[in-house]
Coordinates of C-alpha atoms in Angstrom, one line a residue:
X132 CA 28.7 -28.8 -17.3
X133 CA 28.4 -28.8 -13.5
X134 CA 29.9 -25.3 -13.3
X135 CA 26.5 -24.0 -14.3
X136 CA 24.8 -25.5 -11.3
X137 CA 26.6 -25.7 -7.9
X138 CA 24.2 -25.5 -5.0
X139 CA 26.0 -22.5 -3.4
X140 CA 29.0 -20.3 -4.0
X141 CA 32.0 -22.0 -2.5
X142 CA 32.8 -20.8 1.0
X143 CA 36.4 -21.7 1.0
X144 CA 39.0 -23.1 -1.3
X145 CA 37.9 -24.8 -4.5
X146 CA 34.3 -25.9 -5.0
X147 CA 34.5 -29.3 -6.6
X148 CA 31.7 -30.8 -8.6
X149 CA 30.2 -34.2 -7.9
X150 CA 32.0 -35.6 -11.0
X151 CA 35.3 -34.6 -9.6
X152 CA 36.1 -32.5 -12.7
X153 CA 37.7 -29.6 -10.8
X154 CA 36.4 -26.2 -10.2
X155 CA 32.8 -25.4 -11.3
X156 CA 34.0 -22.6 -13.6
X157 CA 37.2 -23.6 -15.3
X158 CA 38.1 -27.2 -14.8
X159 CA 41.0 -28.4 -12.7
X160 CA 43.3 -25.6 -11.4
X161 CA 45.9 -25.4 -8.7
X162 CA 45.3 -23.6 -5.4
X163 CA 47.8 -20.8 -5.2
X164 CA 47.7 -18.4 -2.3
X165 CA 45.5 -15.4 -2.4
X166 CA 48.6 -13.2 -2.7
X167 CA 49.6 -14.8 -6.0
X168 CA 46.2 -14.6 -7.6
X169 CA 45.4 -11.8 -10.0
X170 CA 43.1 -9.2 -8.5
X171 CA 40.3 -10.3 -10.9
X172 CA 40.1 -13.6 -9.0
X173 CA 39.6 -12.2 -5.5
X174 CA 36.1 -12.8 -4.3
X175 CA 35.6 -9.5 -2.5
X176 CA 36.8 -7.5 -5.4
X177 CA 34.6 -9.4 -7.8
X178 CA 31.6 -9.0 -5.5
X179 CA 32.1 -5.2 -5.3
X180 CA 32.6 -5.1 -9.1
X181 CA 29.3 -6.9 -9.7
X182 CA 27.4 -4.5 -7.4
X183 CA 28.9 -1.4 -9.0
X184 CA 28.3 -2.6 -12.5
X185 CA 24.7 -3.6 -11.7
X186 CA 23.8 -0.3 -10.0
X187 CA 25.6 1.7 -12.6
X188 CA 23.6 0.0 -15.4
X189 CA 20.3 0.5 -13.6
X190 CA 20.8 4.1 -12.5
X191 CA 22.6 5.1 -15.7
X192 CA 19.8 3.8 -17.9
X193 CA 17.3 5.6 -15.7
X194 CA 19.2 8.9 -16.2
X195 CA 19.5 8.3 -19.9
X196 CA 15.7 7.8 -20.3
X197 CA 15.3 11.5 -19.1
X198 CA 16.4 12.5 -22.6
X199 CA 13.2 11.0 -24.2
X200 CA 10.9 13.9 -25.2
X201 CA 7.4 12.8 -25.8
X202 CA 3.9 13.7 -24.7
X203 CA 3.0 10.9 -22.4
X204 CA -0.7 11.7 -22.4
X205 CA -1.1 10.9 -26.1
X206 CA -1.0 7.2 -27.0
X207 CA 1.3 7.8 -30.0
X208 CA 3.7 9.6 -27.7
X209 CA 3.6 6.6 -25.3
X210 CA 4.4 4.2 -28.1
X211 CA 7.3 6.3 -29.3
X212 CA 8.6 6.4 -25.7
X213 CA 8.3 2.6 -25.3
X214 CA 10.2 2.2 -28.6
X215 CA 13.0 4.6 -27.6
X216 CA 13.4 2.7 -24.3
X217 CA 13.9 -0.5 -26.2
X218 CA 16.3 1.1 -28.6
X219 CA 18.4 2.4 -25.7
X220 CA 18.3 -1.1 -24.1
X221 CA 19.5 -2.7 -27.3
X222 CA 22.3 -0.1 -27.8
X223 CA 23.6 -0.9 -24.3
X224 CA 22.8 -4.6 -24.1
X225 CA 23.8 -5.9 -27.5
X226 CA 27.5 -5.0 -27.1
X227 CA 27.5 -6.7 -23.7
X228 CA 26.0 -9.9 -25.1
X229 CA 28.3 -9.8 -28.1
X230 CA 31.3 -9.6 -25.7
X231 CA 29.9 -12.5 -23.7
X232 CA 29.5 -14.7 -26.8
X233 CA 32.9 -13.8 -28.1
X234 CA 34.7 -14.8 -24.9
X235 CA 32.6 -18.0 -24.8
X236 CA 34.0 -19.0 -28.2
X237 CA 37.5 -17.3 -28.0
X238 CA 40.0 -16.9 -25.3
X239 CA 40.7 -18.4 -21.9
X240 CA 38.0 -19.6 -19.5
X241 CA 39.0 -17.3 -16.7
X242 CA 38.4 -14.2 -18.8
X243 CA 35.0 -15.5 -19.9
X244 CA 34.0 -16.2 -16.3
X245 CA 34.9 -12.6 -15.4
X246 CA 32.9 -11.3 -18.4
X247 CA 29.9 -13.5 -17.5
X248 CA 29.8 -12.2 -14.0
X249 CA 29.8 -8.6 -15.0
X250 CA 27.4 -9.0 -17.9
X251 CA 24.9 -10.9 -15.7
X252 CA 25.2 -8.1 -13.2
X253 CA 24.6 -5.4 -15.8
X254 CA 21.6 -7.2 -17.3
X255 CA 20.0 -7.4 -13.9
X256 CA 20.4 -3.7 -13.6
X257 CA 19.1 -3.0 -17.1
X258 CA 16.0 -5.1 -16.5
X259 CA 14.6 -2.8 -13.9
X260 CA 16.4 0.3 -15.3
X261 CA 14.1 0.0 -18.3
X262 CA 11.0 -0.1 -16.0
X263 CA 12.3 3.0 -14.1
X264 CA 12.9 4.6 -17.4
X265 CA 9.3 3.9 -18.4
X266 CA 8.1 5.6 -15.2
X267 CA 10.3 8.6 -16.1
X268 CA 8.5 8.7 -19.5
X269 CA 5.1 8.3 -18.0
X270 CA 5.7 11.2 -15.6
X271 CA 7.5 13.4 -18.1
X272 CA 6.5 17.0 -17.4
X273 CA 5.1 16.6 -13.9
X274 CA 6.9 16.5 -10.5
X275 CA 4.2 14.4 -8.9
X276 CA 4.4 10.7 -8.3
X277 CA 2.4 7.8 -9.7
X278 CA -1.0 7.9 -8.1
X279 CA -0.9 11.6 -7.5
X280 CA -2.5 12.3 -4.2
X281 CA -5.0 9.5 -4.3
X282 CA -5.0 6.0 -2.7
X283 CA -1.8 4.6 -1.2
X284 CA 0.5 7.3 -2.6
X285 CA -1.7 9.9 -0.9
X286 CA -1.5 8.0 2.4
X287 CA 2.3 7.9 2.1
X288 CA 2.5 11.6 1.4
X289 CA 0.4 12.3 4.5
X290 CA 2.6 10.0 6.6
X291 CA 5.7 11.8 5.4
X292 CA 4.1 15.1 6.3
X293 CA 3.5 13.8 9.8
X294 CA 7.1 12.8 10.1
X295 CA 8.1 16.3 9.2
X296 CA 5.9 17.6 12.0
X297 CA 7.6 15.2 14.4
X298 CA 4.4 13.4 15.1
X299 CA 6.0 9.9 15.1
X300 CA 4.9 6.8 13.4
X301 CA 1.6 6.5 11.6
X302 CA -0.2 3.5 13.0
X303 CA 1.3 0.1 12.2
X304 CA 2.5 0.9 8.8
X305 CA 6.3 0.3 8.3
X306 CA 7.8 3.7 9.0
X307 CA 11.1 3.5 7.1
X308 CA 9.9 4.6 3.6
X309 CA 7.7 7.5 4.8
X310 CA 10.5 8.6 7.0
X311 CA 12.9 8.5 4.0
X312 CA 10.3 10.5 2.0
X313 CA 10.3 13.2 4.7
X314 CA 14.0 13.3 4.9
X315 CA 14.4 13.6 1.1
X316 CA 11.7 16.3 0.9
X317 CA 13.5 18.3 3.6
X318 CA 16.9 18.0 1.8
X319 CA 15.8 18.4 -1.8
X320 CA 12.5 20.3 -1.7
X321 CA 12.7 22.4 1.5
X322 CA 10.2 20.4 3.6
X323 CA 6.5 20.0 4.0
X324 CA 4.2 20.4 1.0
X325 CA 6.7 18.8 -1.3
X326 CA 6.7 15.2 0.0
X327 CA 4.8 14.2 -3.1
X328 CA 7.8 15.4 -5.1
X329 CA 10.0 13.2 -2.9
X330 CA 7.8 10.2 -3.6
X331 CA 8.2 10.9 -7.3
X332 CA 12.0 10.6 -7.0
X333 CA 12.0 7.6 -4.7
X334 CA 9.5 5.7 -6.9
X335 CA 11.9 6.0 -9.8
X336 CA 15.0 5.3 -7.8
X337 CA 13.8 2.2 -6.0
X338 CA 12.3 0.8 -9.2
X339 CA 15.7 1.1 -10.9
X340 CA 17.6 -0.6 -8.1
X341 CA 15.2 -3.5 -7.6
X342 CA 17.0 -5.6 -10.2
X343 CA 20.5 -5.1 -8.7
X344 CA 19.2 -5.8 -5.2
X345 CA 17.5 -9.0 -6.3
X346 CA 20.5 -10.2 -8.2
X347 CA 23.0 -9.4 -5.5
X348 CA 20.9 -11.1 -2.9
X349 CA 20.8 -14.3 -4.9
X350 CA 24.5 -14.2 -5.6
X351 CA 25.3 -15.0 -2.0
X352 CA 23.8 -18.5 -2.8
X353 CA 24.1 -19.1 -6.6
X354 CA 26.4 -18.6 -9.5
X355 CA 25.7 -15.7 -11.9
X356 CA 23.6 -17.4 -14.4
X357 CA 21.2 -19.0 -11.9
X358 CA 21.0 -15.8 -9.8
X359 CA 20.1 -13.9 -13.0
X360 CA 17.5 -16.5 -13.9
X361 CA 15.7 -16.0 -10.6
X362 CA 16.3 -12.3 -10.1
X363 CA 15.2 -10.9 -13.5
X364 CA 11.8 -12.7 -13.9
X365 CA 11.0 -12.0 -10.2
X366 CA 11.9 -8.3 -10.4
X367 CA 10.1 -7.7 -13.7
X368 CA 7.0 -9.7 -12.7
X369 CA 6.5 -8.5 -9.1
X370 CA 7.8 -5.0 -9.2
X371 CA 5.1 -2.4 -8.6
X372 CA 6.5 1.1 -9.3
X373 CA 3.9 2.8 -7.2
X374 CA 5.3 1.0 -4.1
X375 CA 8.6 -0.5 -5.3
X376 CA 9.9 -0.8 -1.8
X377 CA 7.4 -3.5 -0.7
X378 CA 8.3 -6.2 -3.3
X379 CA 12.0 -5.6 -3.0
X380 CA 11.7 -6.8 0.6
X381 CA 10.0 -10.0 -0.6
X382 CA 12.5 -10.7 -3.3
X383 CA 15.5 -10.1 -1.0
X384 CA 14.1 -11.8 2.1
X385 CA 14.0 -15.3 0.8
X386 CA 17.6 -15.7 -0.2
X387 CA 18.7 -14.0 3.0
X388 CA 16.6 -16.5 4.9
X389 CA 18.1 -19.4 3.0
X390 CA 21.6 -18.1 3.7
X391 CA 20.8 -17.7 7.4
X392 CA 19.5 -21.2 7.7
X393 CA 22.6 -22.6 5.9
X394 CA 24.9 -20.9 8.3
X395 CA 23.0 -22.2 11.3
X396 CA 23.1 -25.7 9.8
X397 CA 26.9 -25.5 9.4
X398 CA 27.5 -24.0 12.9
X399 CA 29.7 -26.9 13.8
X400 CA 32.2 -26.0 11.1
X401 CA 32.2 -22.3 11.8
X402 CA 34.2 -20.4 14.4
X403 CA 32.1 -18.8 17.1
X404 CA 33.3 -15.3 16.2
X405 CA 32.3 -16.0 12.5
X406 CA 28.8 -17.1 13.6
X407 CA 28.2 -14.1 15.9
X408 CA 29.3 -11.6 13.2
X409 CA 27.1 -13.2 10.6
X410 CA 24.2 -13.4 13.0
X411 CA 24.6 -9.7 13.8
X412 CA 24.8 -8.6 10.2
X413 CA 21.8 -10.7 9.2
X414 CA 19.8 -9.6 12.2
X415 CA 20.3 -6.0 11.4
X416 CA 19.4 -6.7 7.8
X417 CA 16.2 -8.5 8.8
X418 CA 15.2 -5.7 11.2
X419 CA 15.8 -3.1 8.5
X420 CA 13.7 -5.0 6.0
X421 CA 11.0 -5.3 8.6
X422 CA 10.9 -1.5 9.0
X423 CA 10.9 -1.1 5.3
X424 CA 7.9 -3.4 4.7
X425 CA 6.7 -6.0 7.2
X426 CA 3.9 -7.8 5.4
X427 CA 6.1 -10.6 3.9
X428 CA 7.3 -11.6 7.4
X429 CA 3.7 -12.7 8.2
X430 CA 3.5 -15.1 5.3
X431 CA 7.1 -16.3 5.6
X432 CA 7.1 -16.8 9.4
X433 CA 5.4 -20.2 9.6
X434 CA 7.6 -21.9 7.1
X435 CA 10.7 -20.2 8.4
X436 CA 10.0 -21.4 11.9
X437 CA 9.5 -25.0 10.8
X438 CA 12.7 -24.8 8.6
X439 CA 14.7 -23.5 11.5
X440 CA 13.6 -26.3 13.8
X441 CA 14.4 -28.8 11.0
X442 CA 17.9 -27.4 10.2
X443 CA 19.0 -26.9 13.8
X444 CA 22.0 -29.2 14.5
X445 CA 20.2 -31.2 17.2
X446 CA 22.4 -34.3 16.8
X447 CA 25.8 -32.7 16.4
X448 CA 26.7 -32.5 20.0
X449 CA 26.2 -29.9 22.8
X450 CA 29.0 -27.7 21.7
X451 CA 27.6 -27.3 18.2
X452 CA 24.0 -26.8 19.5
X453 CA 25.3 -24.0 21.8
X454 CA 27.0 -22.2 18.9
X455 CA 23.9 -22.5 16.8
X456 CA 21.8 -21.2 19.8
X457 CA 24.1 -18.2 20.1
X458 CA 23.8 -17.6 16.4
X459 CA 20.0 -17.6 16.6
X460 CA 20.0 -15.4 19.7
X461 CA 22.3 -12.7 18.2
X462 CA 20.2 -12.7 15.1
X463 CA 16.9 -12.3 16.9
X464 CA 18.3 -9.8 19.4
X465 CA 19.7 -7.5 16.7
X466 CA 16.6 -7.8 14.5
X467 CA 14.4 -7.1 17.5
X468 CA 16.4 -4.0 18.5
X469 CA 16.3 -2.6 14.9
X470 CA 12.6 -3.4 14.4
X471 CA 11.5 -2.5 18.0
X472 CA 9.5 0.7 17.0
X473 CA 7.2 -1.2 14.6
X474 CA 7.0 -4.3 16.9
X475 CA 5.8 -2.0 19.7
X476 CA 3.2 -0.4 17.5
X477 CA 1.9 -3.7 16.3
X478 CA 1.5 -5.0 19.8
X479 CA -0.3 -1.8 20.9
X480 CA -2.5 -1.2 17.9
X481 CA -2.6 -4.4 15.9
X482 CA -6.1 -5.5 16.9
X483 CA -7.5 -2.1 16.1
X484 CA -6.5 -2.2 12.4
X485 CA -8.5 -4.9 10.6
X486 CA -8.2 -5.0 6.8
X487 CA -11.7 -4.9 5.3
X488 CA -10.9 -3.8 1.7
X489 CA -12.0 -6.3 -1.0
X490 CA -11.2 -6.2 -4.7
X491 CA -11.2 -8.6 -7.6
X492 CA -8.6 -11.0 -6.2
X493 CA -10.8 -11.4 -3.2
X494 CA -13.8 -12.5 -5.3
X495 CA -11.9 -14.9 -7.5
X496 CA -11.0 -18.5 -6.9
X497 CA -8.6 -18.6 -3.9
X498 CA -6.9 -21.6 -5.3
X499 CA -5.5 -19.6 -8.2
X500 CA -1.9 -18.3 -7.3
X501 CA -0.3 -17.8 -10.7
X502 CA -1.6 -14.4 -11.6
X503 CA -2.4 -11.1 -9.9
X504 CA -4.8 -8.2 -10.6
X505 CA -5.0 -5.0 -8.6
X506 CA -8.0 -3.0 -7.6
X507 CA -7.8 -1.4 -11.1
X508 CA -8.8 -4.5 -13.0
X509 CA -10.4 -2.9 -16.0
X510 CA -13.3 -4.9 -17.5
X511 CA -12.3 -8.1 -15.7
X512 CA -14.8 -9.7 -13.2
X513 CA -14.6 -12.7 -11.0
X514 CA -16.6 -14.6 -13.7
X515 CA -13.9 -13.8 -16.4
X516 CA -10.7 -13.9 -14.3
X517 CA -8.7 -16.0 -14.0
X518 CA -9.1 -17.5 -17.5
X519 CA -9.5 -21.2 -17.3
X520 CA -6.6 -23.2 -18.7
X521 CA -6.7 -26.4 -20.8
X522 CA -6.3 -29.0 -18.0
X523 CA -8.5 -28.7 -14.9
X524 CA -8.4 -24.9 -15.3
X525 CA -4.6 -24.9 -15.4
X526 CA -2.7 -23.3 -18.3
X527 CA 0.3 -24.6 -20.1
X528 CA 2.5 -22.2 -18.2
X529 CA 1.1 -23.5 -14.9
X530 CA 1.8 -27.1 -15.9
X531 CA 5.4 -26.3 -17.0
X532 CA 6.0 -24.4 -13.8
X533 CA 4.7 -27.2 -11.6
X534 CA 6.8 -29.7 -13.6
X535 CA 9.9 -27.6 -12.7
X536 CA 8.8 -27.5 -9.1
X537 CA 8.7 -31.3 -9.2
X538 CA 12.2 -31.4 -10.5
X539 CA 13.3 -29.1 -7.7
X540 CA 11.7 -31.2 -5.0
X541 CA 12.7 -34.5 -6.5
X542 CA 16.3 -33.8 -7.6
X543 CA 17.4 -30.8 -5.6
X544 CA 16.1 -31.5 -2.1
X545 CA 19.6 -31.5 -0.7
X546 CA 19.9 -27.8 -1.6
X547 CA 19.0 -25.8 1.5
X548 CA 17.3 -23.1 -0.6
X549 CA 14.9 -25.7 -2.1
X550 CA 13.9 -26.7 1.4
X551 CA 13.6 -23.1 2.5
X552 CA 11.4 -22.1 -0.5
X553 CA 9.2 -25.3 0.0
X554 CA 8.7 -24.5 3.7
X555 CA 7.8 -20.9 3.1
X556 CA 5.5 -21.9 0.3
X557 CA 3.7 -24.4 2.5
X558 CA 3.3 -21.9 5.4
X559 CA 2.0 -19.1 3.1
X560 CA -0.4 -21.6 1.5
X561 CA -1.9 -22.6 4.8
X562 CA -2.1 -18.9 6.0
X563 CA -3.8 -17.9 2.8
X564 CA -6.6 -20.4 3.2
X565 CA -6.9 -19.8 6.9
X566 CA -7.6 -16.1 6.4
X567 CA -9.7 -16.6 3.4
X568 CA -11.7 -19.3 5.2
X569 CA -12.5 -17.0 8.1
X570 CA -13.1 -13.9 5.9
X571 CA -16.9 -14.0 5.8
X572 CA -17.2 -14.8 9.5
X573 CA -14.6 -12.2 10.8
X574 CA -15.5 -9.6 8.1
X575 CA -11.8 -9.1 7.5
X576 CA -9.5 -9.7 4.5
X577 CA -6.2 -9.4 6.3
X578 CA -4.4 -8.9 3.0
X579 CA -4.5 -12.6 2.2
X580 CA -4.5 -12.1 -1.6
X581 CA -1.0 -10.8 -1.3
X582 CA 0.1 -14.4 -0.5
X583 CA -0.3 -14.9 -4.3
X584 CA 3.1 -13.1 -4.8
X585 CA 5.1 -15.0 -2.3
X586 CA 3.6 -18.3 -3.3
X587 CA 4.4 -17.7 -7.0
X588 CA 7.9 -16.5 -6.1
X589 CA 8.5 -19.8 -4.2
X590 CA 7.2 -21.8 -7.1
X591 CA 9.6 -19.9 -9.5
X592 CA 12.5 -20.5 -7.1
X593 CA 11.8 -24.2 -6.9
X594 CA 11.4 -24.5 -10.7
X595 CA 14.8 -22.7 -11.4
X596 CA 16.6 -24.8 -8.7
X597 CA 15.0 -27.9 -10.3
X598 CA 16.5 -26.9 -13.7
X599 CA 19.8 -26.4 -11.9
X600 CA 19.6 -29.9 -10.3
X601 CA 18.9 -31.4 -13.7
X602 CA 21.9 -29.8 -15.2
X603 CA 24.1 -30.8 -12.3
X604 CA 22.9 -34.4 -12.1
X605 CA 22.5 -34.9 -15.9
X606 CA 26.0 -33.6 -16.7
X607 CA 27.5 -35.9 -14.0
X608 CA 25.6 -38.9 -15.3
X609 CA 26.8 -38.2 -18.9
X610 CA 30.4 -37.9 -17.8
X611 CA 30.2 -41.2 -15.9
X612 CA 28.3 -43.2 -18.4
X613 CA 29.7 -42.0 -21.7
X614 CA 33.3 -41.5 -20.9
X615 CA 35.5 -44.4 -22.2
X616 CA 36.6 -46.8 -19.6
X617 CA 40.2 -46.2 -20.4
X618 CA 39.7 -42.5 -20.0
X619 CA 37.7 -43.0 -16.8
X620 CA 40.5 -45.1 -15.2
X621 CA 43.3 -42.8 -16.6
X622 CA 46.5 -43.9 -18.1
X623 CA 49.8 -44.2 -16.3
X624 CA 51.2 -41.1 -18.0
X625 CA 48.1 -39.1 -17.1
X626 CA 48.5 -40.2 -13.5
X627 CA 52.2 -39.3 -13.5
X628 CA 51.6 -35.9 -15.0
X629 CA 48.5 -35.1 -12.9
X630 CA 46.4 -34.4 -15.9
X631 CA 42.6 -34.9 -15.7
X632 CA 40.9 -37.3 -18.1
X633 CA 39.2 -35.8 -21.1
X634 CA 35.6 -34.7 -20.6
X635 CA 32.8 -36.1 -22.7
X636 CA 31.2 -32.6 -22.9
X637 CA 34.0 -30.0 -23.3
X638 CA 33.9 -27.1 -21.0
X639 CA 34.0 -24.7 -24.0
X640 CA 30.7 -26.1 -25.2
X641 CA 29.2 -25.6 -21.8
X642 CA 30.4 -22.0 -21.7
X643 CA 28.9 -21.4 -25.2
X644 CA 25.5 -22.9 -24.1
X645 CA 25.5 -20.8 -20.9
X646 CA 26.2 -17.6 -22.9
X647 CA 23.3 -18.4 -25.3
X648 CA 21.0 -18.8 -22.3
X649 CA 22.0 -15.5 -20.9
X650 CA 21.1 -13.9 -24.2
X651 CA 17.6 -15.5 -23.9
X652 CA 17.2 -14.1 -20.4
X653 CA 18.2 -10.7 -21.6
X654 CA 15.6 -10.8 -24.4
X655 CA 12.9 -11.8 -21.8
X656 CA 13.9 -8.9 -19.6
X657 CA 13.6 -6.4 -22.5
X658 CA 10.1 -7.7 -23.5
X659 CA 8.9 -8.1 -19.9
X660 CA 10.1 -4.7 -18.9
X661 CA 8.2 -3.1 -21.8
X662 CA 5.1 -5.0 -20.7
X663 CA 5.4 -3.7 -17.2
X664 CA 6.0 -0.1 -18.3
X665 CA 3.1 -0.1 -20.7
X666 CA 0.6 -0.8 -17.9
X667 CA 1.5 2.5 -16.3
X668 CA 1.3 4.8 -19.3
X669 CA -1.2 7.6 -18.5
X670 CA -4.9 6.8 -19.1
X671 CA -8.0 8.6 -17.9
X672 CA -9.8 5.2 -17.4
X673 CA -10.2 5.0 -13.6
X674 CA -10.3 1.2 -13.9
X675 CA -6.9 0.9 -15.5
X676 CA -3.4 1.1 -14.0
X677 CA -2.7 4.1 -16.2
X678 CA -4.9 6.3 -14.0
X679 CA -2.0 6.5 -11.5
X680 CA 0.2 8.3 -14.0
X681 CA -2.7 10.3 -15.3
X682 CA -3.4 11.7 -11.9
X683 CA 0.1 12.9 -11.6
X684 CA -0.5 15.2 -14.6
X685 CA -3.6 16.9 -13.2
X686 CA -2.1 18.4 -10.0
X687 CA -0.7 21.9 -9.9
X688 CA 3.0 22.5 -9.8
X689 CA 4.7 24.5 -7.1
X690 CA 4.1 27.8 -9.0
X691 CA 0.3 27.1 -9.3
X692 CA 0.4 26.2 -13.0
X693 CA -0.6 22.9 -14.5
X694 CA 2.1 20.4 -15.6
X695 CA 3.4 20.7 -19.1
X696 CA 1.3 18.0 -20.7
X697 CA -1.8 18.2 -18.4
X698 CA -5.0 17.4 -20.3
X699 CA -6.9 19.8 -18.0
X700 CA -7.0 23.5 -17.8
X701 CA -7.9 23.6 -14.1
X702 CA -5.7 21.3 -12.1
X703 CA -6.0 20.2 -8.5
X704 CA -4.3 22.0 -5.7
X705 CA -1.4 20.4 -3.8
X706 CA -2.7 18.9 -0.6
X707 CA -0.6 19.4 2.6
X708 CA -2.4 17.1 5.0
X709 CA -1.0 15.1 8.0
X710 CA -1.9 11.5 8.4
X711 CA -5.0 10.7 10.5
X712 CA -6.4 7.3 11.1
X713 CA -9.5 6.6 9.2
X714 CA -12.8 5.4 10.7
X715 CA -13.0 1.6 11.2
X716 CA -16.0 0.2 9.5
X717 CA -17.7 -3.0 10.6
X718 CA -18.3 -4.5 7.2
X719 CA -16.1 -5.5 4.2
X720 CA -15.9 -2.8 1.6
X721 CA -16.5 -4.4 -1.8
X722 CA -14.5 -2.3 -4.2
X723 CA -15.3 -2.5 -7.9
X724 CA -18.8 -3.9 -7.3
X725 CA -21.8 -1.7 -8.4
X726 CA -24.6 -1.1 -5.9
X727 CA -27.0 -3.5 -7.7
X728 CA -24.6 -6.5 -7.1
X729 CA -23.6 -5.9 -3.5
X730 CA -26.3 -8.2 -2.1
X731 CA -25.1 -11.1 -4.2
X732 CA -21.4 -10.5 -3.7
X733 CA -21.1 -8.9 -0.3
X734 CA -24.3 -10.2 1.4
X735 CA -25.6 -6.7 2.2
X736 CA -27.0 -3.6 0.7
X737 CA -24.5 -1.1 -0.7
X738 CA -23.7 2.1 1.2
X739 CA -25.3 5.2 -0.3
X740 CA -22.0 6.5 -1.9
X741 CA -21.7 3.3 -4.1
X742 CA -22.9 3.9 -7.7
X743 CA -25.6 1.7 -9.4
X744 CA -25.7 0.8 -13.0
X745 CA -28.2 3.5 -13.6
X746 CA -25.8 6.1 -12.2
X747 CA -23.0 4.8 -14.4
X748 CA -25.1 4.9 -17.5
X749 CA -26.4 8.4 -16.7
X750 CA -22.9 9.7 -16.2
X751 CA -21.7 8.0 -19.5
X752 CA -24.6 9.6 -21.4
X753 CA -23.8 13.0 -19.9
X754 CA -20.2 12.6 -21.0
X755 CA -21.2 11.7 -24.5
X756 CA -23.6 14.6 -24.7
X757 CA -20.9 17.0 -23.5
X758 CA -18.5 15.8 -26.2
X759 CA -21.2 16.2 -28.8
X760 CA -22.0 19.7 -27.7
X761 CA -18.3 20.6 -27.7
X762 CA -17.9 19.3 -31.2
X763 CA -20.9 21.3 -32.4
X764 CA -19.5 24.4 -30.8
X765 CA -16.1 23.9 -32.5
X766 CA -17.8 23.3 -35.8
X767 CA -19.9 26.5 -35.4
X768 CA -16.8 28.5 -34.5
X769 CA -15.0 27.2 -37.6
X770 CA -17.9 28.3 -39.8
X771 CA -17.9 31.8 -38.3

């Protein structure tokens, strides 16, 4: 059973389990030369195959979802679209799961392992492919992106326009994604004025590939099942289709950081050329991710620094320490060169860009890190969210998750990824409360609520690795304790023939159990993706997440007409603005708080443009009266 839970993918030769039962996947095998192995057993070929299968599943499903013809503005149309998405996922996924179960019960182990790798890769792609397909349905009939021209999407559009005007970087915001928007708008839509169309395409594309990227990042450390068990829940839970690029960086950064620390720790066993090449590749990767979205580096940096000091081979001799130092130097140098434009901007303008925007997560209990609400929180308030759980405010899910974390820290502490996740968790935890503790005095939020995501991600990693450690340790204990003594010692004929003693838990049973668990993960992915998609279905409620898709349907198309399913006769014009830095206010802006409550929540009177309860009630009454007058007009027209 240990083949389900090795700490890392073997780096060379055969990766033996602790019980000495042979390879983690298929029991004892010989070690033929690479030239004699079938092509399906070569690591590079299999790695490429997994990547191709995962990306094909994600992008293919996204393209298939374009065949769904519904009116996304009408709720019945939205439900039909959600159902069709699930039907497509079932038609594609069920045959894959059936093949996995068949090979688990029939046929050789090698074939099943190949099928399992490819099925897990495909499921990772389908998980976020369904979410991307949901965005396609929500934006059906409009070329504009989620968010339209408001909020963060509007800022990204302005930044891309500035890049098209060769004005350079926009403040300290990571420039890679706006630059890509500008490039795609120039290639696909003939330049300025259509950067919103480019954002529409890139939102869908990067939502689709988030699952494959997460899965492939974890595959450098874990076997397929465990990589899938971390990648799919993380991608489904954290993915934000409005800004899919930001959470991809968080999900990918942690396994890359764990891999980098592992290579540094093993510097004494690696050739210098090998270390320098790995350091260069990882440094360029870190620098590219930093330009893509830099926020997660702030929260991961304290823990990563402590982990690097801890894992550095201080006691392995001067030669090993020198090799590790070269490895670190090459990584930092290459990452610094790639990320230099943004690093320079941060050093020049960082103090001039305080974050003073508050929303529901800022008003809520800062000790709650197992849930997230955006600034479109609907009817929730800091008095009603988070909902108190059964035990000291903690829910059953929280207790189960923390139990898994305890297993990871208790049984899996030898795993370098357990230590990495724990260090990052501790660093982000301290940074969260540092910034929150100084918020009232400094009048700055500094994005501290976003630590919720990386803290929860680390908790999920520790819980999954704790389950992995239980399987590894438990299977080894069962084999040692329950195997008959004669079998454990081995007979003379067995020794002469080289045959391994019989296992207490047959490998075929383990394969069957693993296949069943993959099916469960697939079912979670389908339900979780539908939950994620449903949040973004168009809604005119400005306090719901559906307002972002709704706004995309009320902007004019290139020819000046409204989108196909627009609920309005007069749509907004396409804006073609360049990015300009906004004014820096000297107080915290309390979003979502009516003017009457500003003194109690924010400690000051509300600015004049903030509405009071009387304003909201007056507007609501005017809207009700307008609907009543329209109904009477229609009734009179029908009588005439």
